[in-house]
XYZ file of C-alpha atoms in Angstrom:
409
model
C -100.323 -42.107 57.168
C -96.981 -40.480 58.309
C -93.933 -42.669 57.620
C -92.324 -43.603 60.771
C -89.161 -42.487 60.081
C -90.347 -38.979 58.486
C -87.259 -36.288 59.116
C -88.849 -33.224 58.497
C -87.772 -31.795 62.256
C -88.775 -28.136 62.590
C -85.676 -26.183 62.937
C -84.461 -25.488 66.746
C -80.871 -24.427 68.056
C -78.189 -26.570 69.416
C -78.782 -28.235 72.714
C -75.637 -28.671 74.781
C -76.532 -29.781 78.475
C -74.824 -30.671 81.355
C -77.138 -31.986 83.853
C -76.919 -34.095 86.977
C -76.889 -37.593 87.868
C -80.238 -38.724 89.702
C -80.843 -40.611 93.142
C -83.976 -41.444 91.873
C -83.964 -44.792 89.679
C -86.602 -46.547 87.670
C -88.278 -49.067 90.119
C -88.498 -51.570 86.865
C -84.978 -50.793 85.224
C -83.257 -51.145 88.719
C -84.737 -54.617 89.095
C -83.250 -55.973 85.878
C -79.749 -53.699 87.331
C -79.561 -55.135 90.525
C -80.691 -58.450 89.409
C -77.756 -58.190 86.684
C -75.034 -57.062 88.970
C -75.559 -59.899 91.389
C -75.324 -62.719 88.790
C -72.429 -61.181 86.880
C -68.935 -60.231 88.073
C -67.071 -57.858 86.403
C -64.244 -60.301 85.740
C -66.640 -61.974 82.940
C -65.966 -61.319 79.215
C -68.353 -58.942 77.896
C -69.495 -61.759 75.509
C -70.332 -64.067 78.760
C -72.409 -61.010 80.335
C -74.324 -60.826 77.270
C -75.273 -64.174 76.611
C -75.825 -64.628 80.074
C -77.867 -61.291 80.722
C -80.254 -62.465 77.922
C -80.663 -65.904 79.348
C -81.512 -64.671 82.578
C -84.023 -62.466 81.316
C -85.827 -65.290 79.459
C -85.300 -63.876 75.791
C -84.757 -66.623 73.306
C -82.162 -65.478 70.550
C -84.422 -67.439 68.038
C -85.268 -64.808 65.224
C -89.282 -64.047 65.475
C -91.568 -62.131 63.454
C -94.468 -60.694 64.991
C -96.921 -63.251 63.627
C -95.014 -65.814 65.853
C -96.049 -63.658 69.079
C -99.652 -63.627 68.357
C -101.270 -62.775 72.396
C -98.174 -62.979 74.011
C -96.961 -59.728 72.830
C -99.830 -57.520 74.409
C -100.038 -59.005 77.437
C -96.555 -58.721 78.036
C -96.839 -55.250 77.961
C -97.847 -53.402 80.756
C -98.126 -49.757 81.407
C -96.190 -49.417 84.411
C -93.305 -51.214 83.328
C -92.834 -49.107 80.066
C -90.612 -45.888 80.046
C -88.731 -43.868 78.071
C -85.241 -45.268 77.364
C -82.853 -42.997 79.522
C -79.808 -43.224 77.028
C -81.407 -42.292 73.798
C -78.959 -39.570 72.616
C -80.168 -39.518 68.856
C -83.149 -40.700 66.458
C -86.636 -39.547 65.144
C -89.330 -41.192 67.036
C -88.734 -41.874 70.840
C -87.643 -45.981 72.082
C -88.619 -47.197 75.322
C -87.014 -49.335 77.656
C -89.125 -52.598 78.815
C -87.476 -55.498 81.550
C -84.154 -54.829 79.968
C -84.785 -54.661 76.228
C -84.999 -51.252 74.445
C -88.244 -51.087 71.788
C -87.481 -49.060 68.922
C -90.596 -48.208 66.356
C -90.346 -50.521 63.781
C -89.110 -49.768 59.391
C -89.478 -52.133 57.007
C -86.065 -52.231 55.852
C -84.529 -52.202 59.533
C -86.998 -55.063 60.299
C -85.819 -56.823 57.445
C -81.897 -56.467 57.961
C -82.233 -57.838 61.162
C -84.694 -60.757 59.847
C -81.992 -61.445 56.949
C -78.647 -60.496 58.453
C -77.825 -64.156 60.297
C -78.923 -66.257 57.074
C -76.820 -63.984 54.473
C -74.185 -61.990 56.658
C -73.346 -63.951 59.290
C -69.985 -62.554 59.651
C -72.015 -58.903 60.339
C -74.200 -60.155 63.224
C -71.629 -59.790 66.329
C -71.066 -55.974 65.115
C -75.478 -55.709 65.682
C -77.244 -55.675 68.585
C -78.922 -58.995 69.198
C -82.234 -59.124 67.691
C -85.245 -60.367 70.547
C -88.480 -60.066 67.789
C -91.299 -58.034 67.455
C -93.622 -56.190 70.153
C -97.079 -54.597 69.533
C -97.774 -51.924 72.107
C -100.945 -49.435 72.214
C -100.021 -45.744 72.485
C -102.364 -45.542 75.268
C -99.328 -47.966 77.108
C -96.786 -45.424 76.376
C -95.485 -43.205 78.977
C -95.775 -39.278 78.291
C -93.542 -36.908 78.404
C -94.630 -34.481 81.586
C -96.825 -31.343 80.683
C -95.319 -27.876 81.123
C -91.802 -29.201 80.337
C -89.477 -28.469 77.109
C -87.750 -30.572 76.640
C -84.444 -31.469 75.478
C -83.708 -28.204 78.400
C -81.673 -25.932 76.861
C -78.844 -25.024 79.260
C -75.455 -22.937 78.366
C -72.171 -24.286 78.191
C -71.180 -22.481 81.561
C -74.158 -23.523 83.380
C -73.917 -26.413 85.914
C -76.828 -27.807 87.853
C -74.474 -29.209 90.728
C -75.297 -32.374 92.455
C -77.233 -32.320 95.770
C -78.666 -29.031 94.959
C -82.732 -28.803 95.135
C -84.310 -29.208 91.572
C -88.078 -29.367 91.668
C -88.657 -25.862 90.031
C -85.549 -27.254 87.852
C -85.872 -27.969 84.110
C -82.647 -30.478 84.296
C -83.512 -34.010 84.215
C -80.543 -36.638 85.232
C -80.596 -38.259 82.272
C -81.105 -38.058 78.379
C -84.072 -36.369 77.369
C -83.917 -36.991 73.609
C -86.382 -39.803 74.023
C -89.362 -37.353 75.352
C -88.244 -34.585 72.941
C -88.845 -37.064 70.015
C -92.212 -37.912 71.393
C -93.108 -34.392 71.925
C -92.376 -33.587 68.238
C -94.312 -37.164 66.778
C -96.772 -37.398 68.769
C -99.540 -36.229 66.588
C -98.213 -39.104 63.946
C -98.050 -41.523 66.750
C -101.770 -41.067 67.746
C -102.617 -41.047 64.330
C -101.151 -44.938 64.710
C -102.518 -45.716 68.133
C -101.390 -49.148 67.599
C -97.715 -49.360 66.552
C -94.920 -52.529 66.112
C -91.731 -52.314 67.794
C -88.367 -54.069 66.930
C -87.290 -55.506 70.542
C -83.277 -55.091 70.877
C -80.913 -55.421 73.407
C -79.882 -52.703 75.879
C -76.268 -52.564 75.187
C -75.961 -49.928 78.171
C -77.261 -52.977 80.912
C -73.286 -53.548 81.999
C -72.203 -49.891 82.613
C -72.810 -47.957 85.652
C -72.803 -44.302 83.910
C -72.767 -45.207 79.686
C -70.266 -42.814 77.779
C -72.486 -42.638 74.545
C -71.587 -41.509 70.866
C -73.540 -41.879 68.141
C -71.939 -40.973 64.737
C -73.451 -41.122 61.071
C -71.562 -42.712 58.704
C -71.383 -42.519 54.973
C -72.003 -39.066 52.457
C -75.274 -40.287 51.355
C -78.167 -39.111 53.648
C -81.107 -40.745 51.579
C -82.679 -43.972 51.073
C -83.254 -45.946 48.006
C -87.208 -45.612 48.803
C -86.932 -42.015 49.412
C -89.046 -39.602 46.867
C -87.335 -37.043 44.917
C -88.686 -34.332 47.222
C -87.122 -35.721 50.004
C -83.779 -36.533 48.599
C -83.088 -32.980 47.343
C -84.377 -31.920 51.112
C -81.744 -34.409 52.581
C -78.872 -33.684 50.085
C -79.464 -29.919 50.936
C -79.209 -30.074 54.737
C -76.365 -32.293 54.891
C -74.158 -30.224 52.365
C -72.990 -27.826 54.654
C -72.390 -30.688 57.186
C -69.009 -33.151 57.848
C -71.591 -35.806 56.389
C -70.218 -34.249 52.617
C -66.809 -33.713 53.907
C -66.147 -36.674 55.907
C -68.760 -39.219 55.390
C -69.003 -38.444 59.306
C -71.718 -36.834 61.125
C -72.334 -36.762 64.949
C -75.800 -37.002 65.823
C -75.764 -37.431 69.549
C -73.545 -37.790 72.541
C -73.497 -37.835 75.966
C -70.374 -37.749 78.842
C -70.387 -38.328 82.403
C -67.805 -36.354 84.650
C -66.816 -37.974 88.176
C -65.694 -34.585 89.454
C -69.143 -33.262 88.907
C -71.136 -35.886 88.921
C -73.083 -34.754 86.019
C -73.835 -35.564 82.181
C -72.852 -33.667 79.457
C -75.381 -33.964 76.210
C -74.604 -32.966 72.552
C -77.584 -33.186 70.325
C -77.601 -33.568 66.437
C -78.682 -29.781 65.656
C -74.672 -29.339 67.875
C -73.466 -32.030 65.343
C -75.007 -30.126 62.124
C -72.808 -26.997 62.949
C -69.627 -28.894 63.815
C -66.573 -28.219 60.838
C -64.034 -30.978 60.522
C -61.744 -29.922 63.097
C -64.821 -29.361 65.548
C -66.059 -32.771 65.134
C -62.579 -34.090 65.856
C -62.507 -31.912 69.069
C -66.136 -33.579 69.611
C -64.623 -37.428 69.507
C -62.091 -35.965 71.623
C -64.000 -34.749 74.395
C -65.976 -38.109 74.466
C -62.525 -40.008 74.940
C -61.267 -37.847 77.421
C -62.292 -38.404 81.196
C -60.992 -35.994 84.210
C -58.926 -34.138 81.927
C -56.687 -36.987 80.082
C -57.293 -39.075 76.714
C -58.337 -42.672 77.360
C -56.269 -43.800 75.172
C -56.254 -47.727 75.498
C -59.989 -47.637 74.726
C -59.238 -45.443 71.370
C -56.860 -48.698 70.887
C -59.391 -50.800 71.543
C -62.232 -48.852 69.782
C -60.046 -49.018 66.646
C -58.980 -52.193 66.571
C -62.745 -53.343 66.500
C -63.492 -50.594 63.839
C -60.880 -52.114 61.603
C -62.308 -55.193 61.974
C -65.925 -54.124 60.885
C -64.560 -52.322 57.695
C -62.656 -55.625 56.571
C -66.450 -57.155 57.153
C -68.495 -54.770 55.885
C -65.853 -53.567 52.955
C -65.954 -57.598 51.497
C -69.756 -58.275 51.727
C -71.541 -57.539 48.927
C -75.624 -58.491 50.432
C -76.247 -55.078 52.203
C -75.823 -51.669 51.188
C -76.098 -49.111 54.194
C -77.223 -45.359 53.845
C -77.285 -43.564 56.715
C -76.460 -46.405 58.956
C -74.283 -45.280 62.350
C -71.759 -46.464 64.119
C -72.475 -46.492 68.290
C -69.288 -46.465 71.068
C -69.885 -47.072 74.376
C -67.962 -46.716 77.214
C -67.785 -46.958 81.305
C -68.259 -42.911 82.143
C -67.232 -43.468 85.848
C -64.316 -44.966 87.759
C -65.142 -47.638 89.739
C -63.734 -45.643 92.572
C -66.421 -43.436 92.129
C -69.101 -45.779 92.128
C -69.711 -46.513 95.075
C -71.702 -42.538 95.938
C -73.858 -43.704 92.880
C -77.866 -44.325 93.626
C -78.742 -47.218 91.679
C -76.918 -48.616 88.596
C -74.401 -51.584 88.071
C -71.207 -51.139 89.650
C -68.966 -51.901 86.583
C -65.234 -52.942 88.274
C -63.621 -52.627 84.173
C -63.032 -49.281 83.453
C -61.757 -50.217 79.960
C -64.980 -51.967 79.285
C -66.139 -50.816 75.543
C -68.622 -51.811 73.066
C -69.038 -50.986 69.672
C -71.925 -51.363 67.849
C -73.256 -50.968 63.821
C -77.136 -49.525 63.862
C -79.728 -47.671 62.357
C -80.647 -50.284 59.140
C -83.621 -47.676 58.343
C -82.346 -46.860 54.626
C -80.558 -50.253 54.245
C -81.065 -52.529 51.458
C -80.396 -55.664 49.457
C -77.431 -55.111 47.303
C -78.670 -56.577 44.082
C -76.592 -55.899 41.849
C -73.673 -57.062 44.459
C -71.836 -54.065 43.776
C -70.898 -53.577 47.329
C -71.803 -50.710 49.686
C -70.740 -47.381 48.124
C -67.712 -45.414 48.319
C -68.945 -42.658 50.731
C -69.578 -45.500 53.616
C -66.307 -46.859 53.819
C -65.305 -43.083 53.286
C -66.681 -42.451 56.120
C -65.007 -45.678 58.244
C -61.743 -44.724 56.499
C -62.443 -41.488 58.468
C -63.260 -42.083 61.495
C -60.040 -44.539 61.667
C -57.753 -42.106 60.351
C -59.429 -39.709 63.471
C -58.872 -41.967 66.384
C -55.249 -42.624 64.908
C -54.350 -39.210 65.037
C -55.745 -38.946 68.404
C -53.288 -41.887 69.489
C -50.576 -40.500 67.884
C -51.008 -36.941 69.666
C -51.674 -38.524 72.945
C -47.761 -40.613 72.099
C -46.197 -37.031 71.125
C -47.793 -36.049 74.489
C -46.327 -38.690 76.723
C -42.737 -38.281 75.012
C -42.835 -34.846 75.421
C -43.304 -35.256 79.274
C -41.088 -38.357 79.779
C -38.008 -35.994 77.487
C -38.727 -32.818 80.284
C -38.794 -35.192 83.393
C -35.194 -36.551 82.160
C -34.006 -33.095 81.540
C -34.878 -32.154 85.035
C -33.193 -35.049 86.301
């Protein structure tokens, strides 16, 4: 039987895509939206929307296994109300989106963090998304990814598909494609496992109108302590050449909405593989930068919680985390610009962020409480000392313009 999280990828060339937003929404998803955005002002906390979104949606925060949801489970799936999630921008194996939770295959040691983290690292759990149980789903209930398309589409840097213009002989979709790409590439090990447990999670993207998503690896080890020599020395090879050796920093997916153009702009992991130091700081750039200027309150804001998780993470010594990443998420789309938007919430706080710790495939129980290794907070160190420089530049900037406007005067 395959492993789940097998990451022997055939090689393919770097995907960058800039694709427009859609008028056409999920019927399903734009329930739960609409449903949302009319109990929820923007004026709440983001904590208060959470709590509140999963209360209204009838999730208890209890943990469950799956042996607690014995008939439930399957009959709470149904076909039509299953799709791919539309802001996957990085992983293995495709997750779907169900009544406002995401479903995301299920590893043992993921499954496990998330069953363990509340009773032995409490102080971890608001950094996590919230954990909703365990889901059994046929693969006969899965959505498939439409015949006769490649997909992720592989468009050029220069090329725009601009919004209004006719796009049913089109290969652009309006949103993230990662999610059908991964099921075209697993699906032969997915049928081999018709029937298939899912970890339910929340969908932190529920209070943003168009998600800003970036999805960064953290740490210079790229292996699990499970992993067979064969597959180490495969792992250790392809991330040599990578910032993952360098920085302890790897992007593996990305995606940017512009309000000019009304369109998103996609960065894969084989784009992250190729990135050098100084192109993966141009990379966290671009996602920070909207209509031409650095946000730079939410790189404030986005470092200050950062900071935060490294104190957390640096001082427990119950979890060790390989190949774990850090997710930032963002509003994409002034509120301004909203209101021309088919479907969606209409988020009024621009400066709404979230930052999240995932991917607990290749974690584990730190036995020997020796803490987690030196590469991991390397890699936090990093990305820190990156959005720093980033507010420093943008300071430099603002001088420099305030010192020639004096001048003039």
């Amino acid at each position: 039987v395959p492993s789940l999280y097998d990451t022997s990828f055939t090689s393919e060339q770097d995907s960058i895509m800039n694709v427009p937003s859609s008028s056409v929404e999920n019927e399903s998803e734009e329930r739960v939206i609409s449903e949302f955005e009319g109990q929820h002002s923007s004026s709440h906390p983001l904590s208060e929307i959470k709590s509140s979104m999963t209360k209204d949606l009838n999730f208890s925060s209890k943990i469950q296994d799956v042996e607690s949801l014995p008939e439930k489970t399957n009959q709470d799936v149904k076909r039509n109300d299953i799709r791919f999630y539309r802001h996957q921008v990085a992983g293995h194996y495709p997750i779907f989106w169900k009544s406002g939770v995401i479903c995301k295959p299920i590893q043992k040691n993921e499954h496990e963090f998330y069953l363990e983290v509340q009773k032995y690292a409490p102080q971890l759990v608001r950094f996590v998304p919230k954990y909703l149980g365990v889901v059994v789903m046929e693969y006969e209930e899965l959505p498939q990814t439409p015949k006769g398309k490649s997909t992720p589409t592989k468009v050029s840097t220069e090329e725009k598909v601009k919004h209004g213009k006719k796009r049913e002989n089109s290969d652009a979709y309006p949103f993230s494609q990662w999610g059908p790409h991964c099921h075209q590439k697993k699906r032969k090990a997915m049928q081999d496992r018709p029937t298939m447990r899912y970890i339910r999670l929340e969908d932190l993207t529920l209070p943003f109108s168009r998600p800003n998503i970036l999805d960064i690896k953290i740490g210079t080890r790229v292996y699990g302590i499970g992993d067979d020599p064969q597959k180490i020395k495969r792992k250790i090879a392809k991330s040599a050449s990578t910032t993952s050796h360098s920085l302890g920093l790897r992007l593996c997916g990305m995606q940017v909405f512009s309000s000019q153009q009304n369109t998103y702009t996609f960065r894969n992991k084989f784009y992250g593989r190729n990135l050098n130091e100084s192109g993966l700081e141009e990379a966290i750039e671009e996602f920070f930068t909207h209509d031409g200027a650095l946000r730079s309150r939410i790189v404030k804001h986005f470092l200050k919680q950062i900071l935060e998780l490294l104190d957390v993470v640096s001082k427990q010594k119950t979890f060790q985390f390989f190949s774990s990443s850090l997710l930032f998420i963002c509003e994409g789309c002034q509120p301004t610009d909203q209101k021309r938007l088919h479907g969606g919430v209409k988020n009024g706080d621009f400066q709404r962020i979230d930052l999240r710790f995932i991917d607990f495939a290749q974690a584990a129980r730190d036995i020997e409480k020796k803490g987690v290794d030196k590469g991991f907070l390397q890699g936090l160190q990093n990305i820190v000392s990156i959005l720093r420089k980033l507010s420093e530049q943008e300071r430099k900037r603002k001088r420099s313009v305030n010192n020639n406007v004096s001048k003039v005067e």
